[in-house]
Amino acid sequence: MKYTIPIGPIHPALKEPIMISCTISGEEITDVDVIASQNHRGIEWIGMNRNNPIQTIYVAERICGICNFCHPACLAMAVEEITDMEVPERAQYIRVVQSELERIHSHLLWAGVAAHELGFDSLLHYTWKIREKVMDTLEIVNGNRVTKAIMMYGGVRRDIKDEHVPKIREMIKYYLDLFGEVAKLFLEDKTIKMRTRDIGILTREDAIKLEATGPTVRASGVKKDVRQDTSYYAYPDFDVKAMTPDILTGDVVGDTYDRIVVRLLEVKQSVEIIEQALDEMPSGEIISEEKIPKILATIKKSDGEAIGRHEAPRGEDIHYVKLKSGFDGLYTWKVRAPTYNNILAWMPMLMHHQIADIPIVAASIDPCMSCTNRAVVLDDNERIITAEDLHNLSIEKTKEMMK
Amino acid sequence: MTGEIFFRVVMGTIGIAFFALFLGLSYKGIDRKIAAHMQSRIGPPLRQPFWDVGKLLVKDNVVPENAVSWLFNLAPVVCLASSITLLLYIPIAGYEPLLHGHGDLILILYLLTIPALSMVVGGFASGSPYATVGAQREMVTMISYEFPLAVAIISVAWKMSDAFKGDIFTLSFISSHPIWGNVGLLGVAGLILILLALIIVLPAELSKIPFDVAEAETEIAGGLLVEYSGRNLAMFYLADGVKTFALTSLVVAIFFPYGISQFFGLGSIPSFIIDFLFFLLKIFLVMLFSVTLIRVGVARLRISQVVSTYWVAITLMALLGLVLLMWDSQVLTVRWW
Amino acid sequence: MFPMFGQLIKQLFHKPFTNKFPVKYTPNDVTALMEKVESGEVKINPPVELPESFRGKIVYDKEKCIGCKLCIRVCPAKAIDFKEEEKKIKIYVSRCIFCSQCNDVCPVNCLHMSNEFMLADVDRLSDNLIVE
Amino acid sequence: MNIEEIIDAFEEKGLEVKVQTRMAGVKKKTERKTLWINVGRDRLKEIVEYMVEIADDFPHFSVISPADVGEEVEVNYHLSLGYGSYMGEVPITLKVTIPKKDLWVPTLTDIIPGTAFSEREIIEMMGIDVKGLEDKRHLFLTEDFPDGIYPWRRDETAPKKINKLYEGWKE
């Protein structure tokens, strides 16, 4: 008997505005369809029509709740290429440190969510307990746990002061000592192996054809990593190698288990990169142009187009920016978040699996729908309740409760 | 005469019911508190389950329109009632159970299936695809854990019939003649294996992780109980508490029916209290090792793995225990004390 | 085979990791708790201590402000309004996204970020959430 | 395949290659070169097949980004060759300029299946018809989104009825 199970916009397995509707017969999935049109927020439209470039950095930063350094990083890289803005050396190093800090916190967050999808809540609590260390470091360095607000065209807005360095070093030591234990808890647990080994396999050929990016494609053995392939920021100094599962487990299967392996390896790699960055951090000022109005002016009179590519925690993140002189704001701005390509990889992964595998396979690509959906254009003719009414209703309810 | 028995049974049942509800919920609170501390969290206060039930009773009871409403509302009542009747046959703290008689051990085995069956009926009646999948899974889980459960209990009963004559299939008989006393060294090993099998069967019956595929929260959004709310969900919640208490006391009645009051030689009331507290401690220990520790330490399995674990691994363990028991009495009775 | 059990037993005997801010268990009635806290009966556990570079509620030094409207131009959330008559600005904290871009752009450095983060309120325009 | 071979391979095909360079790195200063190539709409499929041949593994496709420049629409196909080696990747953008009156492009899903989502997006966001794509449903906009309105366009088909949620709240 066939039915369709909607793993939909509101589902405990996938708290993301996307809907996977699987037609199942018995327990086996026979067809997978992805419907992504649940919550498009108009980020590009805002960037092109409403905001000037400085404000667009903060819109880009809020494309994704977790990986919020990668989007402004790409945007700034593209704009700097067009306006040929010089970026001081120290700023390039700070950008590398920030993107690696973000990768650690994003991967550890994902590891906890994956454990929760498997029903292993104590591993979720454990992973998020050790993640607090990187969150405290981020709070000390950036002043805020998640939204860093540190990117500016031509450099960074805040420096890594001398009193921050011992805290970061302490975090590095903490994670290097802990890697063995975390790897043991995740990779040598029999029930996790039973649930993730040979589940959601993405063959190397599918991974390349469907253009998956980031840990999803590296788990299938393809050595694709933007930090290793293209030279941007200070990455040429770090000789970054793409992490594939055979480094730890010796062979490549391309299943959910390998994606856990790749992400844990990347956390270790990021910690080592930060350590090297701190050792070789050049001195000097951190932004090439202090006065913001001058930056706005140079952007306004520049012309041209460029792409910014950066290795976000979930994969390759690319922005295409086109500037036209005299136009206030970005003339054309296209954001492509990493999950955008990885969704296509769901189809071959989920085929002929059981319902129990949907949450963990869907979570294995670390979907971040807020990156992928980006525009809301409200049509107010037949919407009865608007956000305003809902807000007022909630105020009355809170007042009532406070009596 | 019949009036008096009738009066004793009715009042006894009501007493047992409140007693079971109170203890079931407080054990649930202890379980959540210890699980929380194991995960280095503080966890809710011990009286949290009482608040949860109170809150659920206040919430309104929504019946989905494409559900079979009379079955939908009947299922929780049957589940709670059968869990409480289970307790009538189980000796509490070594004292005579309210109803006992010939063969109540087999009756308990069947009474165990009624709560699970009523959840399945409730799942099918609620008409949502998640609940239907959950109900299918609950049936498959029931089939898989019935086999080792039956093997374990029957082998214990068989061992008793080998040593004693008389009405061995009643629980009070088993708990008054502790099984460990009359088995050889091999028998002890067999009994440990059977105890282990029973300990691993418990999480499946109480649908706790790793075998809670029927109510898997992250896969099918709560499975069977997805459409339940308000009073109905409160009844299922209470039934789960009572079942935990009933099953752990069943394991205690079969394997650890010892009392410690005779060591202190006090009067009747204090020794009763000591016995009762020792009984509660035994319940806590069994629950700690069978439910709390397992549900915190492992991930949830897939339905196909649940069946293969029970039919292959746990049944083999129980059968090996039975073989050792048979070997012990037939061939080498090596006295170990 | 099951590495998690060892870790769990170890964690059972360590202090829980959770920070007990504001109180250990959620109270039945929040307003009653607030009164008890004001009257001093109940002591609130301190939150995790904040770094000095923490970006909380904005602080506006009215005298130094010269009304150049640069912060209005740069604020991504349009949270700053200009008062024509007295050439000063009015900041809606409920609208502010705490990016501190206005601090950087201000030529006279009259905007700073404080450490205050408990800004929940019922009315968006209540005086606690408007900085003038 | 280093960058010179790739440029010669394209010049063989009679395509004019524009190279943009950008310095990066501090101690090891290395240049980042991106190739920008104008391709006619009819030669697009042929060039992409050619790229599949010369790629040592398979070309990496990132996204299609359309830009509305007044009378025409520039459709940029962002691809890259040579990933996997240290600093060896060359990002290549094929720019297809099509007039607004006749907005269509051939599909690439038969060569690179990964382009399906990008093509569905340019259909709904820019109104470009992709010939040969079988699944043309809305990707990010809801089903009941009024057709004829294309969010990324700058002409009369751009959305006009915008809910000014972010302005009207101060009263």
Coordinates of N, CA, C and O in Angstrom, one line a residue, chain A residues 216-360:
Chain A
T216 N 29.9 16.8 2.1 CA 29.1 15.7 1.4 C 29.9 15.1 0.3 O 30.0 13.9 0.1
V217 N 30.6 15.9 -0.5 CA 31.3 15.4 -1.7 C 32.7 14.8 -1.2 O 33.1 13.8 -1.7
R218 N 33.3 15.4 -0.2 CA 34.6 14.9 0.3 C 34.4 13.5 0.9 O 35.2 12.6 0.8
A219 N 33.2 13.3 1.5 CA 33.0 11.9 2.1 C 32.9 10.9 1.0 O 33.1 9.7 1.2
S220 N 32.6 11.3 -0.3 CA 32.5 10.3 -1.3 C 33.9 10.2 -2.0 O 34.0 9.7 -3.1
G221 N 34.9 10.8 -1.5 CA 36.2 10.6 -2.0 C 36.7 11.7 -3.0 O 37.9 11.6 -3.4
V222 N 35.9 12.7 -3.3 CA 36.3 13.7 -4.3 C 37.1 14.7 -3.5 O 36.6 15.3 -2.5
K223 N 38.3 15.0 -4.0 CA 39.1 16.0 -3.2 C 38.8 17.4 -3.7 O 39.6 18.1 -4.3
K224 N 37.6 17.9 -3.3 CA 37.2 19.2 -3.8 C 37.1 20.2 -2.5 O 36.3 19.9 -1.6
D225 N 38.0 21.1 -2.4 CA 38.0 22.0 -1.3 C 38.5 23.4 -1.7 O 39.6 23.5 -2.2
V226 N 37.6 24.4 -1.6 CA 38.0 25.7 -2.2 C 39.3 26.3 -1.5 O 40.1 26.9 -2.2
R227 N 39.5 26.0 -0.2 CA 40.7 26.5 0.4 C 41.9 25.9 -0.2 O 43.0 26.4 -0.2
Q228 N 41.8 24.7 -0.7 CA 43.0 24.0 -1.3 C 43.1 24.4 -2.8 O 44.2 24.5 -3.3
D229 N 42.0 24.6 -3.4 CA 42.1 24.8 -4.9 C 42.3 26.2 -5.3 O 43.1 26.4 -6.2
T230 N 41.7 27.2 -4.7 CA 41.9 28.5 -5.2 C 42.6 29.3 -4.1 O 42.4 29.0 -2.9
S231 N 43.3 30.4 -4.5 CA 44.1 31.1 -3.5 C 43.2 32.4 -3.1 O 42.9 33.2 -4.0
Y232 N 42.8 32.5 -1.9 CA 42.1 33.7 -1.5 C 42.4 33.9 0.0 O 42.8 33.0 0.7
Y233 N 42.3 35.1 0.5 CA 42.7 35.5 1.8 C 44.1 35.0 2.0 O 45.0 35.1 1.1
A234 N 44.4 34.5 3.2 CA 45.8 34.0 3.5 C 45.9 32.5 3.3 O 46.9 31.9 3.8
Y235 N 44.9 31.9 2.6 CA 45.0 30.4 2.6 C 46.2 29.8 1.9 O 46.6 28.7 2.3
P236 N 46.8 30.5 0.9 CA 48.0 29.8 0.3 C 49.1 29.6 1.3 O 49.8 28.6 1.2
D237 N 49.1 30.3 2.4 CA 50.2 30.1 3.4 C 49.9 28.8 4.2 O 50.8 28.3 4.9
F238 N 48.7 28.3 4.1 CA 48.4 27.2 5.1 C 48.4 25.8 4.5 O 48.2 24.9 5.2
D239 N 48.5 25.7 3.2 CA 48.7 24.4 2.6 C 47.5 23.5 3.1 O 47.8 22.4 3.7
V240 N 46.3 23.9 2.8 CA 45.1 23.1 3.3 C 44.9 21.9 2.4 O 45.0 22.1 1.2
K241 N 44.7 20.7 3.0 CA 44.4 19.5 2.1 C 43.0 19.1 2.3 O 42.4 19.3 3.4
A242 N 42.3 18.7 1.3 CA 40.9 18.3 1.4 C 40.8 17.0 2.2 O 41.6 16.0 2.0
M243 N 40.0 17.0 3.2 CA 39.9 15.9 4.2 C 38.9 14.8 3.6 O 37.7 15.1 3.3
T244 N 39.5 13.6 3.4 CA 38.6 12.5 2.9 C 38.6 11.4 4.0 O 39.6 11.3 4.7
P245 N 37.6 10.6 4.0 CA 37.5 9.6 5.1 C 38.7 8.6 5.2 O 39.0 8.1 6.3
D246 N 39.4 8.4 4.0 CA 40.4 7.4 4.1 C 41.6 7.8 5.0 O 42.4 7.0 5.4
I247 N 41.7 9.1 5.3 CA 42.8 9.6 6.2 C 42.6 8.9 7.6 O 43.6 8.5 8.2
L248 N 41.3 8.8 8.1 CA 41.1 8.2 9.4 C 40.8 6.7 9.3 O 41.3 5.9 10.0
T249 N 39.8 6.4 8.4 CA 39.3 5.0 8.5 C 40.0 4.1 7.4 O 39.8 2.9 7.4
G250 N 40.7 4.7 6.5 CA 41.4 3.8 5.5 C 40.7 3.5 4.3 O 41.3 3.2 3.3
D251 N 39.3 3.7 4.2 CA 38.7 3.4 2.9 C 37.5 4.4 2.8 O 37.1 5.0 3.8
V252 N 37.0 4.5 1.6 CA 35.9 5.5 1.3 C 34.7 4.8 0.9 O 34.7 4.0 -0.1
V253 N 33.6 5.0 1.6 CA 32.3 4.3 1.3 C 31.3 5.4 0.8 O 30.5 5.1 0.0
G254 N 31.5 6.6 1.3 CA 30.6 7.7 0.9 C 29.2 7.6 1.6 O 28.2 8.1 1.0
D255 N 29.2 7.0 2.8 CA 27.8 7.0 3.5 C 27.8 8.0 4.6 O 28.7 8.8 4.8
T256 N 26.7 7.9 5.4 CA 26.6 8.9 6.5 C 27.7 8.8 7.5 O 28.2 9.8 8.0
Y257 N 28.2 7.6 7.7 CA 29.3 7.4 8.7 C 30.5 8.2 8.2 O 31.2 8.9 9.0
D258 N 30.8 8.1 6.9 CA 32.0 8.8 6.4 C 31.8 10.4 6.5 O 32.8 11.1 6.7
R259 N 30.5 10.8 6.4 CA 30.4 12.3 6.6 C 30.7 12.7 8.0 O 31.2 13.8 8.2
I260 N 30.4 11.8 9.0 CA 30.7 12.2 10.4 C 32.3 12.2 10.4 O 32.9 13.1 11.0
V261 N 32.9 11.2 9.8 CA 34.4 11.1 9.9 C 35.0 12.4 9.3 O 35.8 13.1 9.9
V262 N 34.5 12.8 8.1 CA 35.1 14.0 7.4 C 34.9 15.2 8.3 O 35.8 16.0 8.5
R263 N 33.7 15.4 8.9 CA 33.5 16.6 9.7 C 34.4 16.7 10.9 O 34.9 17.7 11.3
L264 N 34.6 15.5 11.5 CA 35.4 15.5 12.7 C 36.9 15.8 12.3 O 37.6 16.6 13.0
L265 N 37.3 15.2 11.2 CA 38.7 15.5 10.7 C 38.8 17.0 10.4 O 39.8 17.7 10.7
E266 N 37.7 17.6 9.9 CA 37.9 19.1 9.6 C 37.9 19.9 10.8 O 38.6 21.0 10.8
V267 N 37.3 19.5 11.9 CA 37.4 20.3 13.1 C 38.8 20.3 13.6 O 39.4 21.3 13.9
K268 N 39.5 19.1 13.5 CA 40.9 19.0 13.9 C 41.7 19.9 13.0 O 42.6 20.6 13.5
Q269 N 41.4 19.8 11.7 CA 42.2 20.6 10.7 C 42.1 22.1 11.0 O 43.1 22.9 11.1
S270 N 40.9 22.5 11.3 CA 40.6 24.0 11.6 C 41.4 24.4 12.8 O 42.0 25.5 12.8
V271 N 41.4 23.5 13.8 CA 42.1 23.9 15.1 C 43.6 24.1 14.7 O 44.2 25.1 15.1
E272 N 44.2 23.2 13.9 CA 45.6 23.3 13.6 C 45.8 24.6 12.7 O 46.8 25.3 12.9
I273 N 44.9 24.9 11.8 CA 45.0 26.1 11.0 C 45.1 27.4 11.9 O 45.9 28.2 11.8
I274 N 44.2 27.4 12.9 CA 44.1 28.6 13.8 C 45.4 28.7 14.5 O 46.0 29.8 14.7
E275 N 46.0 27.5 15.0 CA 47.2 27.6 15.7 C 48.3 28.1 14.9 O 49.1 29.1 15.3
Q276 N 48.4 27.7 13.6 CA 49.4 28.2 12.7 C 49.2 29.7 12.4 O 50.1 30.5 12.4
A277 N 47.9 30.1 12.3 CA 47.6 31.5 12.0 C 48.1 32.4 13.1 O 48.7 33.4 12.9
L278 N 47.8 31.9 14.4 CA 48.2 32.7 15.5 C 49.7 32.9 15.6 O 50.3 33.9 15.9
D279 N 50.5 31.7 15.2 CA 51.9 31.8 15.3 C 52.5 32.9 14.3 O 53.4 33.6 14.6
E280 N 51.9 32.9 13.1 CA 52.5 33.7 12.0 C 51.7 35.0 11.8 O 51.8 35.6 10.7
M281 N 50.9 35.4 12.7 CA 50.0 36.6 12.5 C 50.9 37.8 12.3 O 51.6 38.2 13.3
P282 N 50.9 38.4 11.1 CA 51.7 39.6 10.9 C 51.1 40.8 11.7 O 49.9 40.8 12.0
S283 N 51.9 41.8 12.0 CA 51.3 43.0 12.7 C 50.9 44.0 11.6 O 51.0 43.7 10.4
G284 N 50.3 45.1 12.1 CA 49.9 46.1 11.1 C 48.5 46.5 11.3 O 47.8 45.9 12.1
E285 N 48.0 47.4 10.4 CA 46.6 47.8 10.7 C 45.6 46.8 10.1 O 46.0 45.9 9.3
I286 N 44.3 46.9 10.4 CA 43.4 45.8 10.1 C 42.5 46.2 9.0 O 41.7 45.4 8.5
I287 N 42.5 47.5 8.6 CA 41.5 47.9 7.5 C 42.2 48.9 6.6 O 43.0 49.8 7.1
S288 N 42.0 48.8 5.3 CA 42.8 49.7 4.4 C 42.1 51.1 4.4 O 42.8 52.1 4.1
E289 N 40.9 51.2 4.7 CA 40.2 52.6 4.6 C 39.3 52.8 5.8 O 38.3 52.1 6.0
E290 N 39.7 53.7 6.7 CA 39.0 53.9 7.9 C 37.6 54.4 7.7 O 36.6 53.9 8.2
K291 N 37.5 55.5 6.9 CA 36.3 56.2 6.8 C 35.3 55.5 5.9 O 35.5 55.2 4.8
I292 N 34.1 55.2 6.5 CA 33.1 54.4 5.8 C 32.6 55.2 4.6 O 32.5 54.6 3.5
P293 N 32.3 56.5 4.7 CA 31.7 57.1 3.5 C 32.7 57.0 2.3 O 32.2 56.9 1.2
K294 N 34.0 57.0 2.6 CA 34.9 56.9 1.4 C 34.8 55.5 0.8 O 34.8 55.4 -0.4
I295 N 34.6 54.5 1.6 CA 34.4 53.2 1.0 C 33.1 53.2 0.2 O 33.1 52.7 -1.0
L296 N 32.0 53.8 0.7 CA 30.8 53.8 -0.1 C 31.0 54.6 -1.4 O 30.6 54.1 -2.5
A297 N 31.8 55.6 -1.3 CA 32.1 56.4 -2.6 C 32.8 55.6 -3.6 O 32.4 55.5 -4.8
T298 N 33.9 54.9 -3.1 CA 34.7 54.1 -4.1 C 33.8 53.0 -4.7 O 33.9 52.7 -5.9
I299 N 32.9 52.4 -3.9 CA 32.1 51.3 -4.5 C 31.1 51.9 -5.5 O 30.8 51.4 -6.6
K300 N 30.6 53.2 -5.2 CA 29.6 53.8 -6.0 C 30.1 54.0 -7.4 O 29.5 53.8 -8.4
K301 N 31.4 54.5 -7.5 CA 31.9 54.8 -8.8 C 32.6 53.7 -9.5 O 33.3 53.9 -10.6
S302 N 32.6 52.5 -9.0 CA 33.4 51.4 -9.6 C 32.4 50.7 -10.5 O 31.2 50.7 -10.4
D303 N 33.0 49.9 -11.5 CA 32.2 49.2 -12.5 C 32.8 47.8 -12.7 O 34.1 47.7 -12.6
G304 N 32.0 46.8 -13.0 CA 32.6 45.5 -13.3 C 31.9 44.4 -12.6 O 30.8 44.6 -11.9
E305 N 32.4 43.2 -12.7 CA 31.7 42.1 -12.0 C 32.8 41.1 -11.5 O 33.9 41.0 -12.1
A306 N 32.4 40.3 -10.5 CA 33.4 39.3 -10.0 C 32.6 38.3 -9.2 O 31.5 38.5 -8.9
I307 N 33.3 37.2 -9.0 CA 32.7 36.1 -8.1 C 33.6 36.0 -6.9 O 34.8 36.1 -7.0
G308 N 32.9 35.7 -5.8 CA 33.6 35.4 -4.5 C 33.3 34.0 -4.1 O 32.2 33.6 -4.0
R309 N 34.4 33.2 -4.0 CA 34.2 31.8 -3.6 C 34.9 31.5 -2.3 O 36.1 31.9 -2.1
H310 N 34.2 30.8 -1.3 CA 34.8 30.6 0.0 C 34.3 29.2 0.4 O 33.2 28.8 0.1
E311 N 35.1 28.5 1.2 CA 34.7 27.2 1.7 C 34.0 27.3 3.0 O 34.5 27.4 4.1
A312 N 32.6 27.4 2.9 CA 31.8 27.5 4.1 C 31.8 26.1 4.8 O 32.1 25.1 4.2
P313 N 31.4 26.1 6.1 CA 31.3 24.8 6.7 C 30.5 23.7 5.9 O 30.8 22.5 6.0
R314 N 29.5 24.1 5.2 CA 28.7 23.1 4.5 C 29.1 22.9 3.1 O 28.6 22.0 2.4
G315 N 30.1 23.7 2.6 CA 30.5 23.4 1.2 C 30.9 24.7 0.6 O 31.1 25.8 1.2
E316 N 31.0 24.7 -0.8 CA 31.5 25.9 -1.5 C 30.4 26.9 -1.6 O 29.3 26.6 -1.9
D317 N 30.7 28.2 -1.2 CA 29.7 29.2 -1.1 C 30.2 30.3 -2.2 O 31.3 30.6 -2.2
I318 N 29.3 30.6 -3.1 CA 29.7 31.5 -4.2 C 28.8 32.7 -4.3 O 27.6 32.5 -4.2
H319 N 29.3 33.9 -4.4 CA 28.5 35.1 -4.7 C 28.9 35.7 -6.0 O 30.1 35.8 -6.3
Y320 N 28.0 36.1 -6.8 CA 28.3 36.8 -8.1 C 27.9 38.3 -7.9 O 26.7 38.5 -7.5
V321 N 28.8 39.2 -8.0 CA 28.4 40.6 -7.8 C 28.7 41.4 -9.1 O 29.8 41.2 -9.7
K322 N 27.8 42.3 -9.4 CA 28.0 43.1 -10.6 C 27.8 44.6 -10.1 O 26.7 44.8 -9.5
L323 N 28.7 45.5 -10.4 CA 28.5 46.8 -9.9 C 28.4 47.7 -11.1 O 29.1 47.5 -12.2
K324 N 27.6 48.8 -11.0 CA 27.5 49.7 -12.1 C 27.7 51.1 -11.6 O 27.2 51.4 -10.5
S325 N 28.6 51.9 -12.2 CA 28.9 53.2 -11.6 C 27.7 54.1 -11.5 O 26.8 54.0 -12.4
G326 N 27.6 54.8 -10.4 CA 26.5 55.7 -10.3 C 25.3 55.0 -9.7 O 24.3 55.6 -9.2
F327 N 25.3 53.6 -9.5 CA 24.1 52.9 -9.0 C 24.5 52.7 -7.5 O 25.5 52.1 -7.2
D328 N 23.6 53.2 -6.6 CA 23.9 53.0 -5.2 C 23.4 51.6 -4.8 O 22.3 51.3 -4.8
G329 N 24.4 50.8 -4.4 CA 24.0 49.4 -4.1 C 24.5 48.5 -5.1 O 25.1 48.9 -6.1
L330 N 24.4 47.2 -4.9 CA 24.9 46.2 -5.8 C 24.0 46.1 -7.0 O 22.8 45.9 -6.8
Y331 N 24.5 46.2 -8.2 CA 23.6 46.2 -9.4 C 23.0 44.8 -9.5 O 21.8 44.6 -9.6
T332 N 23.9 43.8 -9.5 CA 23.3 42.4 -9.5 C 24.0 41.6 -8.4 O 25.3 41.8 -8.3
W333 N 23.2 40.9 -7.6 CA 23.9 40.1 -6.5 C 23.3 38.7 -6.5 O 22.0 38.6 -6.3
K334 N 24.0 37.7 -6.8 CA 23.5 36.3 -6.7 C 24.2 35.6 -5.6 O 25.4 35.5 -5.6
V335 N 23.4 35.0 -4.7 CA 24.0 34.2 -3.6 C 23.7 32.7 -3.9 O 22.6 32.4 -4.2
R336 N 24.7 31.9 -3.8 CA 24.4 30.5 -3.9 C 25.0 29.8 -2.7 O 26.2 29.6 -2.6
A337 N 24.2 29.4 -1.8 CA 24.7 28.7 -0.5 C 25.0 27.3 -0.8 O 24.4 26.7 -1.7
P338 N 25.9 26.7 0.0 CA 26.3 25.3 -0.3 C 25.2 24.3 -0.3 O 25.2 23.4 -1.1
T339 N 24.2 24.5 0.6 CA 23.1 23.4 0.6 C 22.4 23.4 -0.7 O 21.8 22.4 -1.0
Y340 N 22.4 24.4 -1.4 CA 21.6 24.6 -2.7 C 22.0 23.4 -3.6 O 21.1 22.8 -4.2
N341 N 23.3 23.0 -3.7 CA 23.7 21.9 -4.6 C 23.5 20.6 -3.9 O 23.2 19.6 -4.5
N342 N 23.6 20.6 -2.5 CA 23.6 19.3 -1.8 C 22.2 18.7 -1.8 O 22.1 17.5 -1.6
I343 N 21.2 19.6 -2.0 CA 19.8 19.0 -1.9 C 19.6 18.0 -3.0 O 19.0 16.9 -2.8
L344 N 20.2 18.3 -4.2 CA 20.0 17.3 -5.3 C 20.6 15.9 -4.9 O 20.1 14.9 -5.3
A345 N 21.6 15.9 -4.0 CA 22.2 14.6 -3.7 C 21.3 13.8 -2.8 O 21.5 12.6 -2.6
W346 N 20.2 14.4 -2.3 CA 19.2 13.6 -1.5 C 18.6 12.5 -2.3 O 18.4 11.4 -1.7
M347 N 18.3 12.8 -3.5 CA 17.5 11.8 -4.3 C 18.2 10.4 -4.3 O 17.7 9.5 -3.8
P348 N 19.5 10.4 -4.8 CA 20.1 9.1 -4.8 C 20.4 8.5 -3.5 O 20.3 7.3 -3.2
M349 N 20.6 9.4 -2.5 CA 20.9 8.9 -1.1 C 19.7 8.2 -0.5 O 19.8 7.2 0.1
L350 N 18.5 8.8 -0.7 CA 17.3 8.3 0.1 C 16.6 7.1 -0.6 O 15.9 6.4 0.1
M351 N 17.0 6.9 -1.8 CA 16.2 5.9 -2.6 C 16.4 4.5 -1.9 O 17.5 4.1 -1.5
H352 N 15.3 3.8 -1.8 CA 15.2 2.4 -1.2 C 15.8 2.3 0.2 O 16.4 1.3 0.5
H353 N 15.6 3.3 0.9 CA 15.9 3.2 2.4 C 14.7 3.2 3.2 O 13.6 3.5 2.7
Q354 N 14.8 2.9 4.5 CA 13.6 2.9 5.4 C 13.3 4.3 5.8 O 14.1 5.2 5.8
I355 N 12.1 4.4 6.4 CA 11.7 5.7 6.9 C 12.6 6.1 8.1 O 13.0 7.3 8.2
A356 N 13.1 5.1 8.8 CA 14.0 5.5 9.9 C 15.2 6.2 9.5 O 15.9 6.9 10.2
D357 N 15.6 6.0 8.2 CA 16.9 6.6 7.8 C 16.7 8.1 7.3 O 17.7 8.8 7.1
I358 N 15.4 8.5 7.0 CA 15.2 9.8 6.4 C 15.9 10.9 7.3 O 16.7 11.7 6.8
P359 N 15.6 11.0 8.6 CA 16.2 12.1 9.3 C 17.7 12.1 9.3 O 18.3 13.1 9.0
I360 N 18.3 11.0 9.5 CA 19.8 11.0 9.6 C 20.4 11.3 8.2 O 21.4 12.0 8.1

